Amino acid sequence: GAGVSQSPRYKVTKRGQDVALRCDPISGHVSLYWYRQALGQGPEFLTYFNYEAQQDKSGLPNDRFSAERPEGSISTLTIQRTEQRDSAMYRCASSPSMAGELFFGEGSRLTVL
Amino acid sequence: GQQLNQSPQSMFIQEGEDVSMNCTSSSIFNTWLWYKQDPGEGPVLLIALYKAGELTSNGRLTAQFGITRKDSFLNISASIPSDVGIYFCAGENNAGGTSYGKLTFGQGTILTVHP
């Protein structure tokens, strides 16, 4: 597809399990961003990459959260030992340049029981 | 951290009416952006503002970057049913050529347009 693709679209997991969320950016886009959006709120920055380099991870809530983009294309956001408070919509966005418009994906909705 | 206060939280208007919403911040931003989010979709950029005092239009949309760099507003003229959605303001601090795309979003304004 032409847009940012995220999978899974929906994930329900039990507390304590690890989850991995995948983002496939628009082909050729240099920058990739992860945001988290709680219900009724705007997206909240988590981390971003230029190519394969993680530039800023100041928005990751704690060390249970990590992200990688090993080949400068697909990215994975991993949450270890999930907690109920991790439940949210996780949105990925990509940009054609380091100073360009962000194109958001449809998101992965995570529910932790 | 930085906070953006967006108002109103929701608006119910008749088709054809004009709409105005605004965003204020306790901190300075050097870029202001306005996004629209439709149900089940990610936010889509409507207008970007890069200079204090700048007034920019995109069709029926007009947005301004406040002189103090701490506020912005968005106007929609002659609303139509497809304007329904959630509108978000966002600020960016990219001083020194870093942190592009690291946005701080407002809470959103839910717009409902009655035909």
PDB file of C-alpha atoms in Angstrom:
ATOM      1  CA  GLY A   1       0.000   0.000   0.000  1.00  0.00           C
ATOM      2  CA  ALA A   2       0.950   3.628  -0.353  1.00  0.00           C
ATOM      3  CA  GLY A   3       0.491   4.640   3.266  1.00  0.00           C
ATOM      4  CA  VAL A   4       2.074   3.833   6.619  1.00  0.00           C
ATOM      5  CA  SER A   5       1.088   0.302   7.551  1.00  0.00           C
ATOM      6  CA  GLN A   6       0.862  -0.898  11.136  1.00  0.00           C
ATOM      7  CA  SER A   7       0.249  -4.356  12.534  1.00  0.00           C
ATOM      8  CA  PRO A   8      -1.503  -5.761  14.342  1.00  0.00           C
ATOM      9  CA  ARG A   9      -4.427  -3.348  14.142  1.00  0.00           C
ATOM     10  CA  TYR A  10      -5.779  -4.752  17.408  1.00  0.00           C
ATOM     11  CA  LYS A  11      -3.941  -6.600  20.146  1.00  0.00           C
ATOM     12  CA  VAL A  12      -5.433  -7.914  23.366  1.00  0.00           C
ATOM     13  CA  THR A  13      -2.963  -9.341  25.844  1.00  0.00           C
ATOM     14  CA  LYS A  14      -2.766 -10.327  29.458  1.00  0.00           C
ATOM     15  CA  ARG A  15      -0.843  -8.302  31.985  1.00  0.00           C
ATOM     16  CA  GLY A  16       2.772  -9.370  32.130  1.00  0.00           C
ATOM     17  CA  GLN A  17       3.042 -10.505  28.520  1.00  0.00           C
ATOM     18  CA  ASP A  18       5.398  -8.900  26.009  1.00  0.00           C
ATOM     19  CA  VAL A  19       4.021  -7.324  22.833  1.00  0.00           C
ATOM     20  CA  ALA A  20       5.643  -6.202  19.608  1.00  0.00           C
ATOM     21  CA  LEU A  21       4.030  -3.639  17.342  1.00  0.00           C
ATOM     22  CA  ARG A  22       5.236  -3.266  13.792  1.00  0.00           C
ATOM     23  CA  CYS A  23       5.389  -0.221  11.541  1.00  0.00           C
ATOM     24  CA  ASP A  24       6.066  -0.306   7.808  1.00  0.00           C
ATOM     25  CA  PRO A  25       6.659   3.305   6.715  1.00  0.00           C
ATOM     26  CA  ILE A  26       6.048   4.815   3.304  1.00  0.00           C
ATOM     27  CA  SER A  27       8.774   3.571   0.998  1.00  0.00           C
ATOM     28  CA  GLY A  28      11.801   5.832   0.995  1.00  0.00           C
ATOM     29  CA  HIS A  29      10.796   7.864   4.022  1.00  0.00           C
ATOM     30  CA  VAL A  30      13.817   8.854   6.075  1.00  0.00           C
ATOM     31  CA  SER A  31      12.251   9.531   9.451  1.00  0.00           C
ATOM     32  CA  LEU A  32       9.966   7.315  11.505  1.00  0.00           C
ATOM     33  CA  TYR A  33       8.083   8.276  14.652  1.00  0.00           C
ATOM     34  CA  TRP A  34       6.167   6.441  17.363  1.00  0.00           C
ATOM     35  CA  TYR A  35       3.345   8.179  19.214  1.00  0.00           C
ATOM     36  CA  ARG A  36       0.812   6.934  21.781  1.00  0.00           C
ATOM     37  CA  GLN A  37      -2.754   8.235  21.851  1.00  0.00           C
ATOM     38  CA  ALA A  38      -5.065   7.713  24.795  1.00  0.00           C
ATOM     39  CA  LEU A  39      -8.807   7.921  24.271  1.00  0.00           C
ATOM     40  CA  GLY A  40      -9.940  11.527  24.039  1.00  0.00           C
ATOM     41  CA  GLN A  41      -6.405  12.887  23.891  1.00  0.00           C
ATOM     42  CA  GLY A  42      -3.940  13.979  21.266  1.00  0.00           C
ATOM     43  CA  PRO A  43      -0.994  11.814  20.296  1.00  0.00           C
ATOM     44  CA  GLU A  44       1.974  11.820  22.678  1.00  0.00           C
ATOM     45  CA  PHE A  45       5.534  11.511  21.353  1.00  0.00           C
ATOM     46  CA  LEU A  46       7.469   8.369  22.254  1.00  0.00           C
ATOM     47  CA  THR A  47      10.560   8.111  20.051  1.00  0.00           C
ATOM     48  CA  TYR A  48      11.869   8.706  16.545  1.00  0.00           C
ATOM     49  CA  PHE A  49      14.474   7.492  14.057  1.00  0.00           C
ATOM     50  CA  ASN A  50      16.362   9.042  11.183  1.00  0.00           C
ATOM     51  CA  TYR A  51      17.264   6.090   8.973  1.00  0.00           C
ATOM     52  CA  GLU A  52      18.297   3.358  11.440  1.00  0.00           C
ATOM     53  CA  ALA A  53      19.524   5.714  14.159  1.00  0.00           C
ATOM     54  CA  GLN A  54      17.292   6.359  17.148  1.00  0.00           C
ATOM     55  CA  GLN A  55      17.500  10.123  17.581  1.00  0.00           C
ATOM     56  CA  ASP A  56      15.321  10.715  20.597  1.00  0.00           C
ATOM     57  CA  LYS A  57      13.688   8.295  22.993  1.00  0.00           C
ATOM     58  CA  SER A  58      12.797  10.798  25.673  1.00  0.00           C
ATOM     59  CA  GLY A  59       9.083  10.052  25.359  1.00  0.00           C
ATOM     60  CA  LEU A  60       9.343   6.351  26.186  1.00  0.00           C
ATOM     61  CA  PRO A  61       7.569   6.016  29.558  1.00  0.00           C
ATOM     62  CA  ASN A  62      10.018   3.588  31.172  1.00  0.00           C
ATOM     63  CA  ASP A  63      12.547   0.893  30.362  1.00  0.00           C
ATOM     64  CA  ARG A  64       9.856  -1.657  29.515  1.00  0.00           C
ATOM     65  CA  PHE A  65       9.453   0.230  26.232  1.00  0.00           C
ATOM     66  CA  SER A  66      11.989  -0.060  23.427  1.00  0.00           C
ATOM     67  CA  ALA A  67      12.062   0.502  19.691  1.00  0.00           C
ATOM     68  CA  GLU A  68      14.311  -0.427  16.832  1.00  0.00           C
ATOM     69  CA  ARG A  69      14.637   0.209  13.117  1.00  0.00           C
ATOM     70  CA  PRO A  70      17.617  -1.984  12.217  1.00  0.00           C
ATOM     71  CA  GLU A  71      17.658  -1.460   8.440  1.00  0.00           C
ATOM     72  CA  GLY A  72      16.229   2.018   8.310  1.00  0.00           C
ATOM     73  CA  SER A  73      12.834   0.870   7.096  1.00  0.00           C
ATOM     74  CA  ILE A  74      10.469  -1.269   9.210  1.00  0.00           C
ATOM     75  CA  SER A  75      10.351  -0.460  12.918  1.00  0.00           C
ATOM     76  CA  THR A  76       9.220  -2.459  15.922  1.00  0.00           C
ATOM     77  CA  LEU A  77       8.001  -1.025  19.215  1.00  0.00           C
ATOM     78  CA  THR A  78       8.289  -3.579  21.990  1.00  0.00           C
ATOM     79  CA  ILE A  79       6.602  -3.400  25.365  1.00  0.00           C
ATOM     80  CA  GLN A  80       7.815  -5.904  27.938  1.00  0.00           C
ATOM     81  CA  ARG A  81       5.801  -7.098  30.928  1.00  0.00           C
ATOM     82  CA  THR A  82       2.743  -5.158  29.852  1.00  0.00           C
ATOM     83  CA  GLU A  83       0.590  -3.361  32.414  1.00  0.00           C
ATOM     84  CA  GLN A  84      -3.011  -2.187  32.155  1.00  0.00           C
ATOM     85  CA  ARG A  85      -1.868   1.437  31.950  1.00  0.00           C
ATOM     86  CA  ASP A  86      -0.103   0.568  28.651  1.00  0.00           C
ATOM     87  CA  SER A  87      -3.510   0.206  26.965  1.00  0.00           C
ATOM     88  CA  ALA A  88      -3.737   2.834  24.215  1.00  0.00           C
ATOM     89  CA  MET A  89      -3.592   3.420  20.475  1.00  0.00           C
ATOM     90  CA  TYR A  90       0.023   3.287  19.290  1.00  0.00           C
ATOM     91  CA  ARG A  91       0.576   5.330  16.152  1.00  0.00           C
ATOM     92  CA  CYS A  92       3.502   5.279  13.783  1.00  0.00           C
ATOM     93  CA  ALA A  93       4.295   8.121  11.398  1.00  0.00           C
ATOM     94  CA  SER A  94       6.922   8.575   8.715  1.00  0.00           C
ATOM     95  CA  SER A  95       8.348  11.586   6.941  1.00  0.00           C
ATOM     96  CA  PRO A  96      10.162  11.900   3.609  1.00  0.00           C
ATOM     97  CA  SER A  97      12.837  14.094   5.138  1.00  0.00           C
ATOM     98  CA  MET A  98      14.171  15.049   8.533  1.00  0.00           C
ATOM     99  CA  ALA A  99      12.088  18.218   8.466  1.00  0.00           C
ATOM    100  CA  GLY A 100       9.011  17.149   6.582  1.00  0.00           C
ATOM    101  CA  GLU A 101       5.340  16.462   7.065  1.00  0.00           C
ATOM    102  CA  LEU A 102       4.404  13.462   9.203  1.00  0.00           C
ATOM    103  CA  PHE A 103       2.171  10.830   7.609  1.00  0.00           C
ATOM    104  CA  PHE A 104       0.413   8.807  10.295  1.00  0.00           C
ATOM    105  CA  GLY A 105      -0.677   5.192  10.105  1.00  0.00           C
ATOM    106  CA  GLU A 106      -4.026   3.860  11.288  1.00  0.00           C
ATOM    107  CA  GLY A 107      -2.511   2.705  14.553  1.00  0.00           C
ATOM    108  CA  SER A 108      -2.332  -0.438  16.662  1.00  0.00           C
ATOM    109  CA  ARG A 109      -4.858  -0.546  19.485  1.00  0.00           C
ATOM    110  CA  LEU A 110      -3.411  -2.349  22.494  1.00  0.00           C
ATOM    111  CA  THR A 111      -5.617  -3.600  25.296  1.00  0.00           C
ATOM    112  CA  VAL A 112      -3.967  -5.093  28.369  1.00  0.00           C
ATOM    113  CA  LEU A 113      -6.300  -7.118  30.558  1.00  0.00           C
TER     114      LEU A 113
ATOM    115  CA  GLY B   1       6.604  19.153  30.219  1.00  0.00           C
ATOM    116  CA  GLN B   2       5.061  21.378  27.621  1.00  0.00           C
ATOM    117  CA  GLN B   3       1.277  21.601  27.636  1.00  0.00           C
ATOM    118  CA  LEU B   4      -1.088  22.748  24.929  1.00  0.00           C
ATOM    119  CA  ASN B   5      -4.574  23.874  25.893  1.00  0.00           C
ATOM    120  CA  GLN B   6      -7.032  23.603  23.038  1.00  0.00           C
ATOM    121  CA  SER B   7     -10.524  25.068  23.060  1.00  0.00           C
ATOM    122  CA  PRO B   8     -13.332  24.498  22.708  1.00  0.00           C
ATOM    123  CA  GLN B   9     -13.389  20.784  23.524  1.00  0.00           C
ATOM    124  CA  SER B  10     -16.359  20.275  21.218  1.00  0.00           C
ATOM    125  CA  MET B  11     -18.552  22.245  18.837  1.00  0.00           C
ATOM    126  CA  PHE B  12     -21.968  21.555  17.324  1.00  0.00           C
ATOM    127  CA  ILE B  13     -22.734  23.780  14.339  1.00  0.00           C
ATOM    128  CA  GLN B  14     -25.038  24.032  11.361  1.00  0.00           C
ATOM    129  CA  GLU B  15     -23.771  23.480   7.858  1.00  0.00           C
ATOM    130  CA  GLY B  16     -22.638  26.774   6.379  1.00  0.00           C
ATOM    131  CA  GLU B  17     -21.522  28.324   9.653  1.00  0.00           C
ATOM    132  CA  ASP B  18     -17.976  29.460  10.327  1.00  0.00           C
ATOM    133  CA  VAL B  19     -15.899  27.765  13.028  1.00  0.00           C
ATOM    134  CA  SER B  20     -13.040  29.030  15.161  1.00  0.00           C
ATOM    135  CA  MET B  21     -10.825  27.083  17.535  1.00  0.00           C
ATOM    136  CA  ASN B  22      -7.607  27.983  19.289  1.00  0.00           C
ATOM    137  CA  CYS B  23      -4.633  26.636  21.103  1.00  0.00           C
ATOM    138  CA  THR B  24      -2.451  28.185  23.807  1.00  0.00           C
ATOM    139  CA  SER B  25       0.801  27.067  25.328  1.00  0.00           C
ATOM    140  CA  SER B  26       2.834  27.855  28.396  1.00  0.00           C
ATOM    141  CA  SER B  27       5.974  27.554  26.270  1.00  0.00           C
ATOM    142  CA  ILE B  28       7.172  28.968  22.975  1.00  0.00           C
ATOM    143  CA  PHE B  29       7.039  26.888  19.811  1.00  0.00           C
ATOM    144  CA  ASN B  30       8.737  27.775  16.536  1.00  0.00           C
ATOM    145  CA  THR B  31       6.303  25.787  14.411  1.00  0.00           C
ATOM    146  CA  TRP B  32       2.552  25.372  14.834  1.00  0.00           C
ATOM    147  CA  LEU B  33       0.542  22.740  12.969  1.00  0.00           C
ATOM    148  CA  TRP B  34      -3.114  21.840  12.679  1.00  0.00           C
ATOM    149  CA  TYR B  35      -4.258  18.256  12.053  1.00  0.00           C
ATOM    150  CA  LYS B  36      -7.614  16.606  11.417  1.00  0.00           C
ATOM    151  CA  GLN B  37      -8.419  13.076  12.527  1.00  0.00           C
ATOM    152  CA  ASP B  38     -11.330  11.095  11.087  1.00  0.00           C
ATOM    153  CA  PRO B  39     -12.741   8.040  12.915  1.00  0.00           C
ATOM    154  CA  GLY B  40     -10.432   5.037  12.603  1.00  0.00           C
ATOM    155  CA  GLU B  41      -7.729   7.041  10.876  1.00  0.00           C
ATOM    156  CA  GLY B  42      -4.508   8.733  11.835  1.00  0.00           C
ATOM    157  CA  PRO B  43      -4.151  12.533  11.986  1.00  0.00           C
ATOM    158  CA  VAL B  44      -3.715  14.315   8.649  1.00  0.00           C
ATOM    159  CA  LEU B  45      -1.877  17.627   8.358  1.00  0.00           C
ATOM    160  CA  LEU B  46      -4.074  20.577   7.347  1.00  0.00           C
ATOM    161  CA  ILE B  47      -1.850  23.629   7.774  1.00  0.00           C
ATOM    162  CA  ALA B  48       1.711  24.302   8.969  1.00  0.00           C
ATOM    163  CA  LEU B  49       2.875  27.688  10.288  1.00  0.00           C
ATOM    164  CA  TYR B  50       6.561  28.531  10.568  1.00  0.00           C
ATOM    165  CA  LYS B  51       6.793  32.188  11.485  1.00  0.00           C
ATOM    166  CA  ALA B  52       5.332  34.281  14.303  1.00  0.00           C
ATOM    167  CA  GLY B  53       2.460  36.386  12.980  1.00  0.00           C
ATOM    168  CA  GLU B  54       2.066  34.216   9.879  1.00  0.00           C
ATOM    169  CA  LEU B  55      -1.455  33.863   8.486  1.00  0.00           C
ATOM    170  CA  THR B  56      -1.927  30.918   6.119  1.00  0.00           C
ATOM    171  CA  SER B  57      -4.936  29.669   4.177  1.00  0.00           C
ATOM    172  CA  ASN B  58      -5.734  26.284   2.676  1.00  0.00           C
ATOM    173  CA  GLY B  59      -9.095  26.455   0.896  1.00  0.00           C
ATOM    174  CA  ARG B  60     -11.740  27.210   3.520  1.00  0.00           C
ATOM    175  CA  LEU B  61      -9.196  26.878   6.321  1.00  0.00           C
ATOM    176  CA  THR B  62      -7.212  29.774   7.754  1.00  0.00           C
ATOM    177  CA  ALA B  63      -4.698  29.520  10.567  1.00  0.00           C
ATOM    178  CA  GLN B  64      -2.481  32.016  12.334  1.00  0.00           C
ATOM    179  CA  PHE B  65       0.733  31.706  14.324  1.00  0.00           C
ATOM    180  CA  GLY B  66       0.488  34.050  17.312  1.00  0.00           C
ATOM    181  CA  ILE B  67       2.967  36.883  17.732  1.00  0.00           C
ATOM    182  CA  THR B  68       4.032  35.612  21.148  1.00  0.00           C
ATOM    183  CA  ARG B  69       4.667  32.144  19.625  1.00  0.00           C
ATOM    184  CA  LYS B  70       2.527  30.724  22.408  1.00  0.00           C
ATOM    185  CA  ASP B  71      -0.765  30.463  20.567  1.00  0.00           C
ATOM    186  CA  SER B  72      -2.467  29.671  17.278  1.00  0.00           C
ATOM    187  CA  PHE B  73      -5.998  29.626  15.914  1.00  0.00           C
ATOM    188  CA  LEU B  74      -7.787  27.779  13.124  1.00  0.00           C
ATOM    189  CA  ASN B  75     -10.853  29.072  11.296  1.00  0.00           C
ATOM    190  CA  ILE B  76     -13.076  27.038   8.998  1.00  0.00           C
ATOM    191  CA  SER B  77     -15.428  29.027   6.824  1.00  0.00           C
ATOM    192  CA  ALA B  78     -18.753  27.847   5.391  1.00  0.00           C
ATOM    193  CA  SER B  79     -18.604  24.444   7.086  1.00  0.00           C
ATOM    194  CA  ILE B  80     -19.785  21.320   5.265  1.00  0.00           C
ATOM    195  CA  PRO B  81     -20.688  17.869   6.632  1.00  0.00           C
ATOM    196  CA  SER B  82     -17.302  16.367   5.719  1.00  0.00           C
ATOM    197  CA  ASP B  83     -15.615  18.832   8.087  1.00  0.00           C
ATOM    198  CA  VAL B  84     -16.769  16.541  10.913  1.00  0.00           C
ATOM    199  CA  GLY B  85     -13.870  15.128  12.882  1.00  0.00           C
ATOM    200  CA  ILE B  86     -11.365  15.897  15.606  1.00  0.00           C
ATOM    201  CA  TYR B  87      -9.021  18.838  15.065  1.00  0.00           C
ATOM    202  CA  PHE B  88      -5.683  18.893  16.842  1.00  0.00           C
ATOM    203  CA  CYS B  89      -3.173  21.675  17.199  1.00  0.00           C
ATOM    204  CA  ALA B  90       0.467  20.712  17.592  1.00  0.00           C
ATOM    205  CA  GLY B  91       3.619  22.625  18.395  1.00  0.00           C
ATOM    206  CA  GLU B  92       7.164  21.812  17.418  1.00  0.00           C
ATOM    207  CA  ASN B  93      10.485  23.066  18.767  1.00  0.00           C
ATOM    208  CA  ASN B  94      13.155  22.369  16.200  1.00  0.00           C
ATOM    209  CA  ALA B  95      15.717  24.953  17.198  1.00  0.00           C
ATOM    210  CA  GLY B  96      19.203  23.981  16.162  1.00  0.00           C
ATOM    211  CA  GLY B  97      17.953  21.676  13.458  1.00  0.00           C
ATOM    212  CA  THR B  98      16.961  18.879  15.794  1.00  0.00           C
ATOM    213  CA  SER B  99      13.700  17.350  16.998  1.00  0.00           C
ATOM    214  CA  TYR B 100      11.804  17.746  13.746  1.00  0.00           C
ATOM    215  CA  GLY B 101       8.590  15.813  14.029  1.00  0.00           C
ATOM    216  CA  LYS B 102       8.705  15.706  17.815  1.00  0.00           C
ATOM    217  CA  LEU B 103       5.294  17.276  18.268  1.00  0.00           C
ATOM    218  CA  THR B 104       3.308  18.288  21.331  1.00  0.00           C
ATOM    219  CA  PHE B 105      -0.415  17.899  20.620  1.00  0.00           C
ATOM    220  CA  GLY B 106      -3.421  19.594  22.129  1.00  0.00           C
ATOM    221  CA  GLN B 107      -6.374  17.592  23.472  1.00  0.00           C
ATOM    222  CA  GLY B 108      -8.427  18.102  20.327  1.00  0.00           C
ATOM    223  CA  THR B 109     -11.662  19.835  19.328  1.00  0.00           C
ATOM    224  CA  ILE B 110     -14.513  17.547  18.292  1.00  0.00           C
ATOM    225  CA  LEU B 111     -16.493  19.171  15.483  1.00  0.00           C
ATOM    226  CA  THR B 112     -20.014  18.078  14.592  1.00  0.00           C
ATOM    227  CA  VAL B 113     -21.756  19.653  11.598  1.00  0.00           C
ATOM    228  CA  HIS B 114     -25.513  19.306  11.251  1.00  0.00           C
ATOM    229  CA  PRO B 115     -26.779  19.344   7.649  1.00  0.00           C
TER     230      PRO B 115
END
